[in-house]
Short mmCIF file of C-alpha atoms and ligand atoms in Angstrom, two decimals:
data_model
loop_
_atom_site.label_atom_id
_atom_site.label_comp_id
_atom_site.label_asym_id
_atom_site.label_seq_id
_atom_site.Cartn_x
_atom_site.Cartn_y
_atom_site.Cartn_z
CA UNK A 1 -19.68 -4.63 15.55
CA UNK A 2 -16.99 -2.37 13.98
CA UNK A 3 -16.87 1.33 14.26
CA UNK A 4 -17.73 3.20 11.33
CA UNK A 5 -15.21 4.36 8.39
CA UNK A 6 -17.09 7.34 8.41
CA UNK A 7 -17.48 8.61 11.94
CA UNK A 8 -13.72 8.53 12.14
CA UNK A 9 -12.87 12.21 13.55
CA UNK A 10 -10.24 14.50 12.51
CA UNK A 11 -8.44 11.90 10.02
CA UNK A 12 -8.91 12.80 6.29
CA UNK A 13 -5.62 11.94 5.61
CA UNK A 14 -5.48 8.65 6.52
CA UNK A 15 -9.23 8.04 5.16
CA UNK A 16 -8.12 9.42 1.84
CA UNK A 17 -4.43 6.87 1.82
CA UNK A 18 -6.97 3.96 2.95
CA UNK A 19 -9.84 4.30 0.21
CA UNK A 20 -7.20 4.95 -2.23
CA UNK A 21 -5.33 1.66 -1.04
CA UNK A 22 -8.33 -0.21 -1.16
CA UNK A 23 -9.08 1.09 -4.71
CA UNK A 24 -5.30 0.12 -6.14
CA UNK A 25 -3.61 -2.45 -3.68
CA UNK A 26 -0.92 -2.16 -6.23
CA UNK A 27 -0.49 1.09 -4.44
CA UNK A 28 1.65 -1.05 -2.10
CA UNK A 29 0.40 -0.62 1.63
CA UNK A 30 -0.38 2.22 3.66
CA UNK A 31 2.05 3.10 6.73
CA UNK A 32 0.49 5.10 9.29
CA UNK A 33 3.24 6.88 11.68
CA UNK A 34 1.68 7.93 15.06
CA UNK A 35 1.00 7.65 19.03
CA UNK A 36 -0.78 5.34 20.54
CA UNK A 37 -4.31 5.50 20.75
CA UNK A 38 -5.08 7.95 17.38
CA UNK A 39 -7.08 5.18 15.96
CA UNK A 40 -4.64 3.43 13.62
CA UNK A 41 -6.30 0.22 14.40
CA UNK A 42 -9.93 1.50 13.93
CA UNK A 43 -9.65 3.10 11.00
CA UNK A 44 -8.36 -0.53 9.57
CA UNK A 45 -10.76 -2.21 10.62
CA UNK A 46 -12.93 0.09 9.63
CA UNK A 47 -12.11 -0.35 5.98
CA UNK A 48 -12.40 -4.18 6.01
CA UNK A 49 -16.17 -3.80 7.55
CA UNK A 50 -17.32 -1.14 5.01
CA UNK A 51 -16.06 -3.09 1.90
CA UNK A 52 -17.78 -6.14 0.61
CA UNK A 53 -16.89 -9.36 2.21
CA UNK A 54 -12.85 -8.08 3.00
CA UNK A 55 -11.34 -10.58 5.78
CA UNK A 56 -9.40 -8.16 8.65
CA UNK A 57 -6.37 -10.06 9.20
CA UNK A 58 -3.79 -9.20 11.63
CA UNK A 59 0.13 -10.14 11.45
CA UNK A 60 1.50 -10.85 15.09
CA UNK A 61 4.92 -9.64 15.79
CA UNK A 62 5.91 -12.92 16.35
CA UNK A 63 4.74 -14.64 13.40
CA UNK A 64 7.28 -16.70 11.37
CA UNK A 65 7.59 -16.67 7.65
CA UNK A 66 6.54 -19.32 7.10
CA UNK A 67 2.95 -18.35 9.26
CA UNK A 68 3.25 -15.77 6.45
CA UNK A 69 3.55 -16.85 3.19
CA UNK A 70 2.24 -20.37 3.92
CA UNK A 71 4.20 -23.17 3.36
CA UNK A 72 3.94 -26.65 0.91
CA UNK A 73 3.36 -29.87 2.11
CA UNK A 74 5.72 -31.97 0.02
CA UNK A 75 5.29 -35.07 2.44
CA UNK A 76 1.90 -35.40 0.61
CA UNK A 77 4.01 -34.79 -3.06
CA UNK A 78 5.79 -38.02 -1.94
CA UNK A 79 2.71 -40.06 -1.21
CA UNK A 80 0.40 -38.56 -4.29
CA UNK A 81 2.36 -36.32 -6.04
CA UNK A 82 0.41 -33.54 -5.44
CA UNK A 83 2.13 -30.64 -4.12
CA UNK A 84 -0.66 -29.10 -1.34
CA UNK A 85 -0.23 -25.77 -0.71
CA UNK A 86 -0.85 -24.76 3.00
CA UNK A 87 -2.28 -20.88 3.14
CA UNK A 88 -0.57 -18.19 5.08
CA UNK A 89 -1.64 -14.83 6.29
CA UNK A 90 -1.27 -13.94 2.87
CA UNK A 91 -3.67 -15.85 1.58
CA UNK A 92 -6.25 -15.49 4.26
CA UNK A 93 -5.96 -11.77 3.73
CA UNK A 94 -6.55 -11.90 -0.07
CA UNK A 95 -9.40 -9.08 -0.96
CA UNK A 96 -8.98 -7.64 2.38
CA UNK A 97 -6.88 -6.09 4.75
CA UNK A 98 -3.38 -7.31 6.46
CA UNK A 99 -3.06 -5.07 9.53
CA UNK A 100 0.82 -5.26 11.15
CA UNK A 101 1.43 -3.20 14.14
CA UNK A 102 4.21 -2.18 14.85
CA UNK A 103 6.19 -2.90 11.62
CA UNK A 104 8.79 -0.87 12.61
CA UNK A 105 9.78 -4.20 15.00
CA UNK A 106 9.78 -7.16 12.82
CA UNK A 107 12.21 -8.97 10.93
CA UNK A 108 13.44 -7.34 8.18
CA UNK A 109 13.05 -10.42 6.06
CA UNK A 110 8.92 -10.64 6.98
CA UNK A 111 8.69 -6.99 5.81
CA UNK A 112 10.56 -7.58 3.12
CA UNK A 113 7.87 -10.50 1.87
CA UNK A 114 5.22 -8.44 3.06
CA UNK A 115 5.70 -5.75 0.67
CA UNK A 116 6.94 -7.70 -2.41
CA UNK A 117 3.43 -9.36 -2.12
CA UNK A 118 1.22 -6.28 -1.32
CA UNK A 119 2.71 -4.29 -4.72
CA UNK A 120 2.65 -7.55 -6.51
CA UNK A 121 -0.56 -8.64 -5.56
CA UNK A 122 0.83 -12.53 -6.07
CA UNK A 123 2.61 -14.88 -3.17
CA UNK A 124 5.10 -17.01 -4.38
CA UNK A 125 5.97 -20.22 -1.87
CA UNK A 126 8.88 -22.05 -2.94
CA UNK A 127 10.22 -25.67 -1.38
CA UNK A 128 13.18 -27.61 -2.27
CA UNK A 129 12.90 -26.24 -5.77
CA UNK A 130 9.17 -26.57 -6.09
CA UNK A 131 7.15 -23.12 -6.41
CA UNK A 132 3.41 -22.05 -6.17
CA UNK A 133 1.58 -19.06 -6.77
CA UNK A 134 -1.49 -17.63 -5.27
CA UNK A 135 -3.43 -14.26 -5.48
CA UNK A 136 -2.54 -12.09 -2.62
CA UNK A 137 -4.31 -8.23 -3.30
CA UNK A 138 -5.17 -7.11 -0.17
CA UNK A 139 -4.39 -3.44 1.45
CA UNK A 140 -1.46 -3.41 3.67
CA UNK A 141 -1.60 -1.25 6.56
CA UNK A 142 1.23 -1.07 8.67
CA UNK A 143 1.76 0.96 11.82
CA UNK A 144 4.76 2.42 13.60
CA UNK A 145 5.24 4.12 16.83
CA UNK A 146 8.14 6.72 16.06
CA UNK A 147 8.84 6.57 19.81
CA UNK A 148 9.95 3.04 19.50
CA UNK A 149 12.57 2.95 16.39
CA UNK A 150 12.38 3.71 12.83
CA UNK A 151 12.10 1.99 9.83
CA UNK A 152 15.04 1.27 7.55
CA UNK A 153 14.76 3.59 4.58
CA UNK A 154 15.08 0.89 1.62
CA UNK A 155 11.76 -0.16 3.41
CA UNK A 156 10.55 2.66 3.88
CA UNK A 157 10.86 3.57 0.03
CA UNK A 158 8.61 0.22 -0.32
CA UNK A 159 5.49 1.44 1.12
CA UNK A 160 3.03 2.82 -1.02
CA UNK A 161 1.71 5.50 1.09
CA UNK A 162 2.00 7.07 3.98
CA UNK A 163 0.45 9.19 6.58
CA UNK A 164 1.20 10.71 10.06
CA UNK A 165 -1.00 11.14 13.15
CA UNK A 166 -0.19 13.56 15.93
CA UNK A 167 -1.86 12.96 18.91
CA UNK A 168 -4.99 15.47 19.21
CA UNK A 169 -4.33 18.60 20.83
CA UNK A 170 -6.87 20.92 20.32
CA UNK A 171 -9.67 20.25 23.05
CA UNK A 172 -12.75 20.83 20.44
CA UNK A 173 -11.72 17.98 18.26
CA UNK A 174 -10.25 15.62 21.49
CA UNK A 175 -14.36 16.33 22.76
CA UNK A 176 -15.71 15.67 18.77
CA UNK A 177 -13.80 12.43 19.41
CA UNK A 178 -14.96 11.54 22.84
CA UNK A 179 -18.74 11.85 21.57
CA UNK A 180 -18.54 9.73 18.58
CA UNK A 181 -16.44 7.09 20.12
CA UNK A 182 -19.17 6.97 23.64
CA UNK A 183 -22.18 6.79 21.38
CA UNK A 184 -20.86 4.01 19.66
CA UNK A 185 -19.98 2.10 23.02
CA UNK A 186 -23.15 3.07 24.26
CA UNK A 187 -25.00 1.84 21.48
CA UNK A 188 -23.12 0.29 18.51
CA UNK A 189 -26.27 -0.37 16.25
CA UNK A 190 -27.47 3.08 16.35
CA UNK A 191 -24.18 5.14 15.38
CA UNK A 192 -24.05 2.17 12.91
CA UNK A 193 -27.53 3.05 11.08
CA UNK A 194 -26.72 6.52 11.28
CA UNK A 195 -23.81 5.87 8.88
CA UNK A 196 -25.95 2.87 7.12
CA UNK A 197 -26.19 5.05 4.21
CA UNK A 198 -22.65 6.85 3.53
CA UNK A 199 -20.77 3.19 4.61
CA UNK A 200 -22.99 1.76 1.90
CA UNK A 201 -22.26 4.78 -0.82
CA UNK A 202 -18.46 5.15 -0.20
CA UNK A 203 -18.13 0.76 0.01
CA UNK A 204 -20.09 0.96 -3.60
CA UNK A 205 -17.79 4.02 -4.66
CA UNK A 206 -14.45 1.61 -3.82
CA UNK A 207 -15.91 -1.24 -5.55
CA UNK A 208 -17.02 1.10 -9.07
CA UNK A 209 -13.30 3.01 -8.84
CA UNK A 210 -12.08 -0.43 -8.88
CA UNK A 211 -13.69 -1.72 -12.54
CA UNK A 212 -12.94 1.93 -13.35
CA UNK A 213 -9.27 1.70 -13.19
CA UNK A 214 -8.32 0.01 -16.31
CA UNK A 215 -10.14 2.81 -18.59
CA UNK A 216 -8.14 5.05 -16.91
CA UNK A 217 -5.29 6.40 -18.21
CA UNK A 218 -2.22 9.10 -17.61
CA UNK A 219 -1.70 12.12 -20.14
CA UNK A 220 1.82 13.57 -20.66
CA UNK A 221 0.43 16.43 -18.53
CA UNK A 222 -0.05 14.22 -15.58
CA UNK A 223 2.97 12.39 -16.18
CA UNK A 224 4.93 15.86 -15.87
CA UNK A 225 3.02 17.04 -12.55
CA UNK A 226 4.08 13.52 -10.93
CA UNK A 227 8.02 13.82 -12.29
CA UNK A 228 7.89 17.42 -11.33
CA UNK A 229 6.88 16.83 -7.46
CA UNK A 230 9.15 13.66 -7.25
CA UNK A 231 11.93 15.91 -8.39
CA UNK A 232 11.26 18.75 -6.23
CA UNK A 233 11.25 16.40 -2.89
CA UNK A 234 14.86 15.11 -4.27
CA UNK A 235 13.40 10.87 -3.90
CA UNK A 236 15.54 8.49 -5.14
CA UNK A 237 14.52 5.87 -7.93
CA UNK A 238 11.24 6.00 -9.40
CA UNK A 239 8.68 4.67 -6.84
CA UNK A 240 7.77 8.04 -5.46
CA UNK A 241 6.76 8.58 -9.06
CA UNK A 242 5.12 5.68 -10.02
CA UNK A 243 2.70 5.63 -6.66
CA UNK A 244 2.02 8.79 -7.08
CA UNK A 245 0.44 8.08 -10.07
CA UNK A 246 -1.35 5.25 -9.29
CA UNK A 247 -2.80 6.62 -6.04
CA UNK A 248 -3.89 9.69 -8.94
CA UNK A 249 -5.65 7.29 -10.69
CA UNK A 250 -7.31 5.71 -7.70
CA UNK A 251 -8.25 9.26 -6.35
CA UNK A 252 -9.92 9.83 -10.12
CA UNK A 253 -11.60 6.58 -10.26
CA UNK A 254 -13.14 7.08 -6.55
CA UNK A 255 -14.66 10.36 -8.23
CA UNK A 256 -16.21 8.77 -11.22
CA UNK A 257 -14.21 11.06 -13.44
CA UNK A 258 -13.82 10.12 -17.22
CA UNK A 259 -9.64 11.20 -16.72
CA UNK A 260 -6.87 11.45 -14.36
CA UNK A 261 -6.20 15.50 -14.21
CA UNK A 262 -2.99 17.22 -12.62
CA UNK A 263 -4.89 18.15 -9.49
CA UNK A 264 -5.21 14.34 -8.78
CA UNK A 265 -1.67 14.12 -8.63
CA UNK A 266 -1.49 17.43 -6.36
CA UNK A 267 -3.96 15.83 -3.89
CA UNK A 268 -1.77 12.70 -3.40
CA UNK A 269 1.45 13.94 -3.95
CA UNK A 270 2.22 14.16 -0.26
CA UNK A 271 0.62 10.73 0.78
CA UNK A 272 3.38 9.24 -1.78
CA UNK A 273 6.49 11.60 -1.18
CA UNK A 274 6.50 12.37 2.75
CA UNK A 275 8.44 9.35 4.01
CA UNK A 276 11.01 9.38 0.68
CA UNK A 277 11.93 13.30 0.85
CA UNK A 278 15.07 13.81 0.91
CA UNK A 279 16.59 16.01 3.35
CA UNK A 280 18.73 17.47 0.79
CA UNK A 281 14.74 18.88 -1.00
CA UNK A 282 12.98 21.73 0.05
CA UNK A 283 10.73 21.56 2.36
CA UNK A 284 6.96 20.45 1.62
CA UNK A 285 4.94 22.95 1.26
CA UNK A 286 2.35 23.75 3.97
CA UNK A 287 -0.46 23.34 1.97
CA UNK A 288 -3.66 24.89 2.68
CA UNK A 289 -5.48 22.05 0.19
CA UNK A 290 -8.85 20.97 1.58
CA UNK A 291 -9.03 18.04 3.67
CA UNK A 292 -10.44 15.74 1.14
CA UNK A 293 -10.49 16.42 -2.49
CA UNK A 294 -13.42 18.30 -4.10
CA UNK A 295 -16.45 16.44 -4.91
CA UNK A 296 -16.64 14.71 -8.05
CA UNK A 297 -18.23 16.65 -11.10
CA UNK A 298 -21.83 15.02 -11.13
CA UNK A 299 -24.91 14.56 -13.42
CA UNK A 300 -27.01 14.52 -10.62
CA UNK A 301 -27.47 17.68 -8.43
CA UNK A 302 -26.53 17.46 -5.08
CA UNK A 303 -28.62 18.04 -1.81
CA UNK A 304 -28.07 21.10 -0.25
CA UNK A 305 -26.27 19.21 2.79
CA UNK A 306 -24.19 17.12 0.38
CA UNK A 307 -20.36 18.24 -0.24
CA UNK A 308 -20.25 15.98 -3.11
CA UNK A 309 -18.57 12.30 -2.81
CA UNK A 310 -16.07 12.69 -0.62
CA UNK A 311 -18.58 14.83 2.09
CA UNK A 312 -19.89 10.94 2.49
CA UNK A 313 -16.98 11.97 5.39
CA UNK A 314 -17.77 13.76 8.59
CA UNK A 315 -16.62 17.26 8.54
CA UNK A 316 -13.40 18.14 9.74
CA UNK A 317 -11.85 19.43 12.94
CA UNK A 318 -8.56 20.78 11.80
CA UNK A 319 -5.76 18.66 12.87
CA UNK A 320 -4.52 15.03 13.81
CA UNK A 321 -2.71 15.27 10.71
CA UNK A 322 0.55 16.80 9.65
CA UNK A 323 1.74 17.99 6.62
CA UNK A 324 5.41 16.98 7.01
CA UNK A 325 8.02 20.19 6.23
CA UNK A 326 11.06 18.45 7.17
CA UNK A 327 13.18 15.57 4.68
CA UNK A 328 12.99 12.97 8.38
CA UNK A 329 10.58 10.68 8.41
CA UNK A 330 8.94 9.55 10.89
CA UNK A 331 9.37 13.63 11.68
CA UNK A 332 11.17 14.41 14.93
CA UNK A 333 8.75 16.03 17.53
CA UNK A 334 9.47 19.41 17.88
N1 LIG B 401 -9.88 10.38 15.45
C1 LIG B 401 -10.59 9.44 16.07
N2 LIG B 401 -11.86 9.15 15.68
C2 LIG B 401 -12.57 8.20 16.33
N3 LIG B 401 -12.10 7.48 17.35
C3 LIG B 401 -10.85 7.71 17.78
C4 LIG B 401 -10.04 8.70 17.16
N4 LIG B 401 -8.84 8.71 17.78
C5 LIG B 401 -8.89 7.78 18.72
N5 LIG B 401 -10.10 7.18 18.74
C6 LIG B 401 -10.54 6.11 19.66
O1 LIG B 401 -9.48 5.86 20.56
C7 LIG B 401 -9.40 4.46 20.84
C8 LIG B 401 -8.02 3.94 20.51
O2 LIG B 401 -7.90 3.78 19.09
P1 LIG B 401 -7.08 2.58 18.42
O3 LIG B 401 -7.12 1.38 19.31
O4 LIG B 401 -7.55 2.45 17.04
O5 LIG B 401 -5.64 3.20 18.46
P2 LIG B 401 -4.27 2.74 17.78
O6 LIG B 401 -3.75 3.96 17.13
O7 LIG B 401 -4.47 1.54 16.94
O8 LIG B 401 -3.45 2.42 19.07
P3 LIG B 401 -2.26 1.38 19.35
O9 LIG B 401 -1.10 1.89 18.56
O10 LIG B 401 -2.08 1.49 20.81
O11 LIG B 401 -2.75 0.04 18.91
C9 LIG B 401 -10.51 3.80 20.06
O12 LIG B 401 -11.61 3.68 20.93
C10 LIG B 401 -10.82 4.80 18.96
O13 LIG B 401 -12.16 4.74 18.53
#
């Protein structure tokens, strides 16, 4: 049985960059900076078991790339002539999740694949000058331990989103935590049908924001918010930009709305631009923006104890997760 999505504590953040990941893959991976133990692992799993049949697949350290990106058999081409492609962790993580701890530590050139794949959504296996395809969309959530070495910043620039943990200091929360986490190792089933219902609601929400996507489009207006903030944290290239948007669109799509406004782009700007600031840019600003983003205009009214979609999520102890202020990234303890 896997903890629930929604009785994660303290993490809206990281929620949000997931859901939105899940919505877009194209988004191109979530990296979650942060100690050990702040539930990095959880809340991945987590996803997988609240969407609809979405494998959990985990990349060792050790894994070659070939373990990756799956390999061809071309003894069989010899005997038949039929080139048999043999899967990789790519492939078994198509429509799901590809966890890698500790990305921070493998070979460049797996990381490399890794995220060509996740923003591309295809995996291409070539052989002695014979090539495949497959589907690979799956959300890519990598984890690093700042403690234990950085990550280059051309592949840094590659991940979609990102998001950092601190480790909970504030007793309240650290005791919100302990009580959620006991009852579920207590009893599993029972903190599961508690969150029966909003598992079910937000999985159905992910799966609707997905066909949604295509009807949604970006105005000039949006456009401009997205260059604006890019500009202002002094990225380089485009990327910053062009997630940014996407993660907009996945953030309007996940609230049913009919358009993609300029506050979507405020309430992921910082998922998309905190580990490409420059150092050179101003500092983020410490903004005071709700934890989640505000529910979704809807038809039907809500009950009194509903905060709209997004209060599907537990309500929120103030801080595991930083807004960053400085242009480093992972951000040096103070
Ligand atoms: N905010 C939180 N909400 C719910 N549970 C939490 C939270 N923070 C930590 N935990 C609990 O702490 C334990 C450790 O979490 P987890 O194994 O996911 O950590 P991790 O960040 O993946 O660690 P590592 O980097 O060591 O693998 C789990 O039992 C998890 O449920």
């Amino acid at each position: 049985m896997t903890f629930p999505f929604t009785a994660l504590v303290g993490q809206p953040e990281l929620q949000r960059a997931l859901l939105l990941a899940a919505v877009d893959p194209a988004i191109g991976g979530v990296l979650v900076s942060g100690p050990r133990g702040t539930a990095k692992s959880t809340a991945a799993r987590a996803l997988a078991a609240m969407l609809p049949q979405a494998p959990f697949v985990t990349l060792p350290l050790a894994a070659s790339l070939e373990q990756l990106v799956g390999t061809l058999d071309l003894e069989d081409a010899l005997r038949d002539g039929r080139v048999r492609l043999k899967p990789g962790l790519l492939a078994r993580a198509h429509g799901g999740v590809l966890y890698v701890d500790e990305v921070n530590l493998l070979p460049d050139a797996l990381v490399d694949a890794l995220l060509d794949v996740a923003a591309s959504g295809v995996n291409t296996i070539e052989r002695d000058g014979i090539s495949q395809q497959h589907a690979a969309r799956f959300v890519l959530v990598g984890t690093m331990n700042p403690e234990e070495g950085e990550l280059r910043p051309q592949l840094l620039d590659r991940f979609g989103l990102s998001v950092v943990l601190e480790n909970p200091r504030d007793a309240a929360l650290r005791q919100a935590i302990l009580r959620t986490r006991l009852a579920f190792d207590e009893d599993p089933q029972a903190l599961l049908d508690r969150h029966a219902p909003e598992l079910a609601r937000l999985g159905e929400q992910v799966v609707a924001a997905r066909a949604a996507l295509p009807g949604l489009g970006w105005s000039d207006e949006v456009l401009a918010r997205a260059a604006e903030a890019a500009l202002a944290a002094g990225v380089d290239g485009m990327r910053a930009d062009l997630v940014m948007l996407r993660a907009a669109r996945a953030l309007a799509a996940l609230q049913g709305q009919g358009a993609v406004t300029p506050a979507d782009v405020d309430a992921v700007a910082e998922l998309a631009l905190a580990h490409r600031r420059s150092e050179r840019a101003a500092p983020a600003p410490q903004a005071a923006k709700p934890p989640m983003p505000a529910p979704a205009p809807s038809s039907k009214p809500a009950p009194a104890d509903d905060d709209g979609d997004w209060g599907a999520l537990p309500p929120e102890p103030v801080g595991t997760t930083r807004v960053l202020s400085t242009g480093a990234w992972p951000p040096k303890k103070a």
